[in-house]
Every structure is written in structure tokens, then in C-alpha cells.
Coordinates of C-alpha atoms in Angstrom, one line a residue:
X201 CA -76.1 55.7 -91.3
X202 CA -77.0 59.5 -91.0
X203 CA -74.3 61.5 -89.4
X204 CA -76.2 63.6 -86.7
X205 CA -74.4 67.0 -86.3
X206 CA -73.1 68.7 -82.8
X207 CA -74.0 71.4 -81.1
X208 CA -70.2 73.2 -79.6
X209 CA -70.7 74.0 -75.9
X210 CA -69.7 76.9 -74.4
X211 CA -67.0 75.0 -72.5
X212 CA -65.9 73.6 -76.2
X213 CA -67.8 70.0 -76.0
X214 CA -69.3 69.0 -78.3
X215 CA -73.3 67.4 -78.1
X216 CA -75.1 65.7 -81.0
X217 CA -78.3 68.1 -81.7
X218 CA -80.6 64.6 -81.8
X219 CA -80.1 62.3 -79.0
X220 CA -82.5 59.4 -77.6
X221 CA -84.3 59.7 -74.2
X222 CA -85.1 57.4 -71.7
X223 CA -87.8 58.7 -69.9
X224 CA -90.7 56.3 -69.3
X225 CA -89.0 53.4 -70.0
X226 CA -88.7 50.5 -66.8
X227 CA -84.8 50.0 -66.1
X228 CA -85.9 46.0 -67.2
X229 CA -86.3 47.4 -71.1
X230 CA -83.9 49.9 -71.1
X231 CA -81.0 47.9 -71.9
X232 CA -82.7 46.8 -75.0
X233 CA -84.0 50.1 -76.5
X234 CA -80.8 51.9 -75.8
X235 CA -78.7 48.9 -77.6
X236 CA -81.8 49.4 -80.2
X237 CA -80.9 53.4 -80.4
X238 CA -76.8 52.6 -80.2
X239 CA -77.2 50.3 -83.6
X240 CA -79.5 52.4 -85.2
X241 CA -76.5 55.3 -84.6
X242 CA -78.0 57.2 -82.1
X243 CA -74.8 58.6 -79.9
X244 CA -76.7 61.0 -77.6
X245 CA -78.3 59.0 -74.3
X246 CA -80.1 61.1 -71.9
X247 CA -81.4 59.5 -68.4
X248 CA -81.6 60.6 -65.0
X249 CA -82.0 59.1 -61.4
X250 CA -85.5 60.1 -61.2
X251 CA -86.3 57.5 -64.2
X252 CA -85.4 54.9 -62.5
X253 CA -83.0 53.1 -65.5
X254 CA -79.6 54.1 -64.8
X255 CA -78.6 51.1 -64.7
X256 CA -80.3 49.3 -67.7
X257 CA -78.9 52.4 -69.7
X258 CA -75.6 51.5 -68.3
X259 CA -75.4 48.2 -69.4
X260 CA -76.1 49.0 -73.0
X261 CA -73.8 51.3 -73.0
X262 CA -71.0 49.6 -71.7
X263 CA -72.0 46.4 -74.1
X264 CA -72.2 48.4 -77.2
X265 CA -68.7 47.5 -77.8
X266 CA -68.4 51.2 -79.2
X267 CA -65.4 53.5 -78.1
X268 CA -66.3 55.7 -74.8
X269 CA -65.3 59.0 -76.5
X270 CA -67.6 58.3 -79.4
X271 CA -71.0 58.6 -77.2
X272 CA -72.4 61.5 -75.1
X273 CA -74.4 60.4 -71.5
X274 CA -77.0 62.4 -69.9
X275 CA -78.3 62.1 -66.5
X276 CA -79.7 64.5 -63.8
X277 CA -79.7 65.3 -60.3
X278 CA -82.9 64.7 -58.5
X279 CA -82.9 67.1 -56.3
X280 CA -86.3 66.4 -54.7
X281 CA -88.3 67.4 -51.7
X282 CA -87.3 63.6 -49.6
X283 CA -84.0 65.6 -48.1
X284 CA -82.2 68.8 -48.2
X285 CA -79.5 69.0 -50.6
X286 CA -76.1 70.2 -49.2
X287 CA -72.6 69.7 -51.0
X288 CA -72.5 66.1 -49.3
X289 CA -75.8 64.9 -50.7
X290 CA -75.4 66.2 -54.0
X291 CA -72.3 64.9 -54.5
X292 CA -72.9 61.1 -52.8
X293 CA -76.6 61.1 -55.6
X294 CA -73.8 62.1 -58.6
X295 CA -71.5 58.9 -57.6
X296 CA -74.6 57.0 -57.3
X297 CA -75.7 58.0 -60.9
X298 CA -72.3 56.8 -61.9
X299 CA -72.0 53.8 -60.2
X300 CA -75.6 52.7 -61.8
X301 CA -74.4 53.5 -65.1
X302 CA -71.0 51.8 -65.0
X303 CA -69.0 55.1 -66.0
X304 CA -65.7 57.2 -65.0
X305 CA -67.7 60.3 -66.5
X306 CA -70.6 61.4 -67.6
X307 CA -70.8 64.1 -70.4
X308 CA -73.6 66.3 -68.8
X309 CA -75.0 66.3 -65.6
X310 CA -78.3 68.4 -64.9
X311 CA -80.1 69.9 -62.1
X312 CA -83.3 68.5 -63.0
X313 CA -85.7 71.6 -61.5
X314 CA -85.2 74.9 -60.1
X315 CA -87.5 73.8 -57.2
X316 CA -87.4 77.7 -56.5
X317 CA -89.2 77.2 -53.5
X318 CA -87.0 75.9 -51.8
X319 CA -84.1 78.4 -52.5
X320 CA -81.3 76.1 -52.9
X321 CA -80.3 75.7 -56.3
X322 CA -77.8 78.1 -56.1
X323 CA -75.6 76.1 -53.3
X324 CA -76.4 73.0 -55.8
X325 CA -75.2 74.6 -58.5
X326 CA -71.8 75.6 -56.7
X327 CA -71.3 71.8 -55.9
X328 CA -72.1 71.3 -59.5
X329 CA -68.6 73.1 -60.1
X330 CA -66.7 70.7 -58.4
X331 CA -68.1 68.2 -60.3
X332 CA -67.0 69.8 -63.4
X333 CA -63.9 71.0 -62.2
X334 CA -63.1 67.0 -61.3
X335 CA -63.6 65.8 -65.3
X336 CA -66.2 63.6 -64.1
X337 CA -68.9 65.3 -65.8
X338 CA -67.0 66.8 -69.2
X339 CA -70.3 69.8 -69.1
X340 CA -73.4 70.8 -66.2
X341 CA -76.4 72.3 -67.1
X342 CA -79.9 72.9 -65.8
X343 CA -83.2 71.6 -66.6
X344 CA -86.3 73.2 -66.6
X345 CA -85.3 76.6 -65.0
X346 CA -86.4 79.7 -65.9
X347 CA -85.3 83.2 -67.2
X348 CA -85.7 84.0 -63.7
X349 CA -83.4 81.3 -62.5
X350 CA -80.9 81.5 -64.8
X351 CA -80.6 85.4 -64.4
X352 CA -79.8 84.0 -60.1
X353 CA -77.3 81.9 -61.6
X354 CA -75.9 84.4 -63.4
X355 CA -75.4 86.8 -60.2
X356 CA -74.0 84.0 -57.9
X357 CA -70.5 83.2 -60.1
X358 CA -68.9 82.7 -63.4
X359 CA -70.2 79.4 -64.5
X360 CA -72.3 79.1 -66.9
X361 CA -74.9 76.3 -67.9
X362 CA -74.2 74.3 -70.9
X363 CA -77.8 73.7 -71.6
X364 CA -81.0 74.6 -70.3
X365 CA -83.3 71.0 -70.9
X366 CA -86.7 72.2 -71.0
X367 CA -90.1 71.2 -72.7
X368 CA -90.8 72.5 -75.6
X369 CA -92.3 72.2 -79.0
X370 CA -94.5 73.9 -81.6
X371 CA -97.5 73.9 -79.2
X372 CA -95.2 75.1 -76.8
X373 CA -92.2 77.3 -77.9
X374 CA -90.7 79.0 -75.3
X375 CA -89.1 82.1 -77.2
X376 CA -89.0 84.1 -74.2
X377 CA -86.4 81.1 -72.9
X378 CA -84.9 80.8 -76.0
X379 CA -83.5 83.7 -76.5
X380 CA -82.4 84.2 -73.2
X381 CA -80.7 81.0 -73.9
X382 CA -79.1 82.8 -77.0
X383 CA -78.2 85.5 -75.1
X384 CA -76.1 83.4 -72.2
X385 CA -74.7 81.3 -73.9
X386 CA -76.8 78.4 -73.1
X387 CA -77.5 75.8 -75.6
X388 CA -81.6 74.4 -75.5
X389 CA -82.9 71.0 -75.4
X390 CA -86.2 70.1 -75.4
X391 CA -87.7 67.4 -73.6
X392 CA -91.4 66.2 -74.9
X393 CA -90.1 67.4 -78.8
X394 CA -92.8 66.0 -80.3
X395 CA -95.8 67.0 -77.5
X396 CA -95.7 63.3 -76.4
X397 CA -97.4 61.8 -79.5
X398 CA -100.7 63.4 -78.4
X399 CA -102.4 66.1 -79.9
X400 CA -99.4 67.7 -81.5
X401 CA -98.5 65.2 -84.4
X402 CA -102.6 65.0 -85.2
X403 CA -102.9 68.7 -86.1
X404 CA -104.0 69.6 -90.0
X405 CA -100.4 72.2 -90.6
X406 CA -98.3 68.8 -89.5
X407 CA -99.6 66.6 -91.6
X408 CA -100.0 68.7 -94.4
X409 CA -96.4 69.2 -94.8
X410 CA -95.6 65.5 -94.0
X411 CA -97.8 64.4 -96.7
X412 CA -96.3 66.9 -98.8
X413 CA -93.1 65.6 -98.1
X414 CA -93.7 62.2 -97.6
X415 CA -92.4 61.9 -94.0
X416 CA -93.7 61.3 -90.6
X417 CA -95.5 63.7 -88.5
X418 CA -92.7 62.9 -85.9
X419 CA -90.1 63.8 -88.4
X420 CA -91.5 66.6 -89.6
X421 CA -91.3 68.4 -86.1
X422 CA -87.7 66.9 -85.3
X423 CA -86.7 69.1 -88.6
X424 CA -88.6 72.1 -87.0
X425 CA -86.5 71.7 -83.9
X426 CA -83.1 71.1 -86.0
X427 CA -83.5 74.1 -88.1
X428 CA -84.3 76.3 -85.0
X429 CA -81.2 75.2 -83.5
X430 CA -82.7 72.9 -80.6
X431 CA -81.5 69.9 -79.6
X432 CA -83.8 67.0 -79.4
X433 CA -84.1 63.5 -77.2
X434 CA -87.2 61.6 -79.0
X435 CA -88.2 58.7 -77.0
X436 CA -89.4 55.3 -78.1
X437 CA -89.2 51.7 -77.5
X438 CA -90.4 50.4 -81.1
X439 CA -87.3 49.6 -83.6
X440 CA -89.1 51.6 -86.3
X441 CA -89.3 54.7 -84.4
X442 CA -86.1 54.8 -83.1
X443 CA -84.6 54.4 -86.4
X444 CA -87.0 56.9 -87.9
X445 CA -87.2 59.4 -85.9
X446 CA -83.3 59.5 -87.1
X447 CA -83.5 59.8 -90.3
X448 CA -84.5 63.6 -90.6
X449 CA -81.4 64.7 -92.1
X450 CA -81.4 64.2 -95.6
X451 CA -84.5 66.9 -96.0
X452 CA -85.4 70.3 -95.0
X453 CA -88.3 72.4 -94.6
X454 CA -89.1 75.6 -96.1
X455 CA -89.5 78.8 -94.7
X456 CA -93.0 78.3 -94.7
X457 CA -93.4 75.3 -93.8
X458 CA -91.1 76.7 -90.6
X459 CA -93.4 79.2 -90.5
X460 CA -96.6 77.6 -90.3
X461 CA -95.0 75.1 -87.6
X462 CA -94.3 78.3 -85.8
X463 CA -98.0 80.1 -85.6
X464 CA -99.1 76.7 -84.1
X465 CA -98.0 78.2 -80.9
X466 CA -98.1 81.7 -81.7
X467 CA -101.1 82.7 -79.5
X468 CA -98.7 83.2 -76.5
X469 CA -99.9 81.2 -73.7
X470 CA -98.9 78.0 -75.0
X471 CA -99.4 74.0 -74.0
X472 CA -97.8 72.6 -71.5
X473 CA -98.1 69.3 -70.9
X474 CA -95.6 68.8 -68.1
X475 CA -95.5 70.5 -64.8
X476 CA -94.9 74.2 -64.6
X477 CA -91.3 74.5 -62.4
X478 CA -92.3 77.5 -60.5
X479 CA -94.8 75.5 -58.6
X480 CA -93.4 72.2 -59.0
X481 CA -92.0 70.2 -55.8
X482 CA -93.1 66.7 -55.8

């Protein structure tokens, strides 16, 4: 089994740097591809309410037979448009999440957009103290937020995201984020690390290098992540993936294959894929 290495917090926990994500996946066959991830030694889940398979991630969790301590759960705080989101509401959607999973404690819980907007992630974030403060989420972060968020959270009290989830990947590389993140303290994770399978893992510099080094495209741009320091949350629901989009740790890239990963989204603008959180509300 590879050992996947941490990423230190800056409350002191620790996070493997490659988890498996949940996204997409109906609650029905989420029990099965997390047990799938668990086996293949995947200790990093990350789900939210939004996805709809709390509860099938709970249950493979709980049946893994494996020690509590020894994994690390991820799940978010949709904090849509449906209702507004005082301490009350926040806090009755985080015991919810918990009682879905079948868990005392998570280890992080997220905000899962800045809605900005709406102007109340700052009184969310406060009630994300409490929960921090109670042990029953071990870290809190954000998801998605900006350098202009993060610089409101910064002004409104001491605490700190542990991590900043947000998309990103070689079409789309966010070094403006990124090294605010470095700067705070704030550790990043992408979401969508390998573009979603579409026209990221196609392009002539990927597969150059992966024939070169007889890999996967996939694990080709899950080393690109690692050596930049990212954590990652692939996604899949075939056996084969799951266990190979693991096994990226017994290689490394050089610095110009990093490099040439790099110009891929060098002409500034970038891909998104996803929806851009300073407009998004649905």
C-alpha cells in the first residue's frame, strides 16, 4: 500500500495531501466506492450536504472496520439561497451532516461558497468557531472563496481557515489564490484536479510525459499537484481508478516536466469549468 503523506494544519492536524471525493456520486453507490477507496488505502473522504451522500459515505465509513483516528472526513456547509443562515441554522445543517454520517466529529468542515452576495459569511464563519471550539469538527475551512474573502475574514477575528477547497488544475492554476494561501496560512485543495476528465488529460504536453513515463494522464497531473504542494480529492467509481489514481507516489516529475504542466495555463485567464463564486447563488 503507498503511504500518502499529510499536509500539518495550521491548528496542528494533520490531512493526507490525496484524498477521494464524492461528488457526483448517488448516496445508493456511495457506500460501495468509498469501501472501494478505504481498501485500496485511501484515508482522506471529502463529501458535503449539497451531494446528497452523507449517508452512504457514512456507512462505509463506520463499516470499514478501521480505527476512527486513522481516517480524515470532509463535509461542507450548504449554505444556499433556500434560507438565511443565522447561528441556529448553521449549526442545526452541521448536526444534520453528522447525524447522516454516523460520526461524533468530523475532521473538516467547510463553508462551501462565499455567496458574497449575500454578505453573510462572516456571521457563518463566527458560528463555525463554535463548532471548532466544541471538538466536533478537529479543523474549519472555506471553499471556493476568494482573495477578497479571505482578506474579510481576516479583518473580522483571529481564526484562520485551515484550507481554502477550490478548483483548480493546470488549465486553471490559481497563483493569485495560491499564494495568498501561502501567505495566511491556509493550506489549498483543489476540487476538479484533473479538469473532470475532459479536455485536460487529452492535451499533447500530458501525454507526452505520461508516455515518457509510462503512467496515466490522470497520474501525471495528481504528481503536478503533489509537488506544488496541493492537496488533491480525485473522484471515481471504477476499482481501477480509484486504486490508480493512488499510486503516484513512487515517481516524480522533473522540473520540466513541472514546467511544461505549468505554461498549460500560463496565458492568465484560465479554464474554469465550475461556477465562478463571485456570481454564484443557486
Amino acid at each position: 500500500m503507498n503511504q500518502v503523506p499529510t499536509i500539518k494544519l495550521n491548528n496542528g492536524t494533520f490531512m493526507p495531501q490525496l484524498g477521494f471525493g464524492v461528488w457526483q456520486i448517488p448516496d445508493a453507490d456511495a457506500e460501495q466506492a468509498v469501501a472501494t477507496a478505504l481498501e485500496a488505502g485511501y484515508r482522506s473522504i471529502d463529501t458535503a450536504a449539497v451531494y446528497g451522500n452523507e449517508s452512504g459515505t457514512g456507512k462505509a465509513v463506520t463499516g470499514s472496520g478501521l480505527a476512527r483516528e486513522e481516517l480524515f472526513v470532509t463535509t461542507k456547509l450548504w449554505n444556499g439561497p433556500s434560507q438565511a443562515w443565522g447561528r441556529d441554522e448553521v449549526l442545526r445543517a452541521f448536526d444534520d451532516s453528522l447525524a447522516k454520517l454516523g460520526l461524533d466529529y468530523v475532521d473538516l468542515y467547510l463553508i462551501h461558497w462565499p455567496r458574497p452576495m449575500r454578505d453573510d459569511f462572516l456571521s457563518i464563519w463566527e458560528t463555525f468557531g463554535e463548532i471548532a471550539a466544541s471538538g466536533r469538527a478537529k479543523a474549519v475551512g472555506v471553499s471556493n472563496f476568494r482573495p477578497a474573502d479571505l482578506a474579510r475574514l481576516a479583518g473580522a477575528g483571529d481564526l484562520v481557515p485551515a484550507v481554502n477547497q477550490i478548483e483548480l488544475h493546470p488549465l486553471f492554476p490559481q497563483a493569485e489564490l495560491r499564494s495568498v494561501h501561502a501567505e495566511r496560512g491556509i493550506a489549498t485543495e483543489a476540487w476538479s484536479p484533473l479538469g473532470q476528465g475532459k479536455e485536460l488529460l487529452t492535451l499533447p504536453a500530458v501525454a507526452e510525459i505520461a508516455g515518457r513515463r509510462g503512467r496515466t494522464a490522470a497520474q501525471v497531473v495528481l504528481r503536478w499537484h503533489l509537488q506544488h504542494g496541493n492537496i488533491v480529492i480525485p473522484k471515481s467509481v471504477t476499482p481501477a481508478r480509484i486504486r490508480e489514481n493512488l499510486d503516484v507516489f513512487d515517481f516524480e516529475l522533473a522540473d520540466d516536466e513541472m514546467a511544461a504542466l505549468d505554461a498549460l495555463g500560463a496565458d492568465g485567464a484560465g479554464r474554469r469549468l465550475g461556477p465562478d463564486p463571485a456570481g454564484f447563488d443557486a
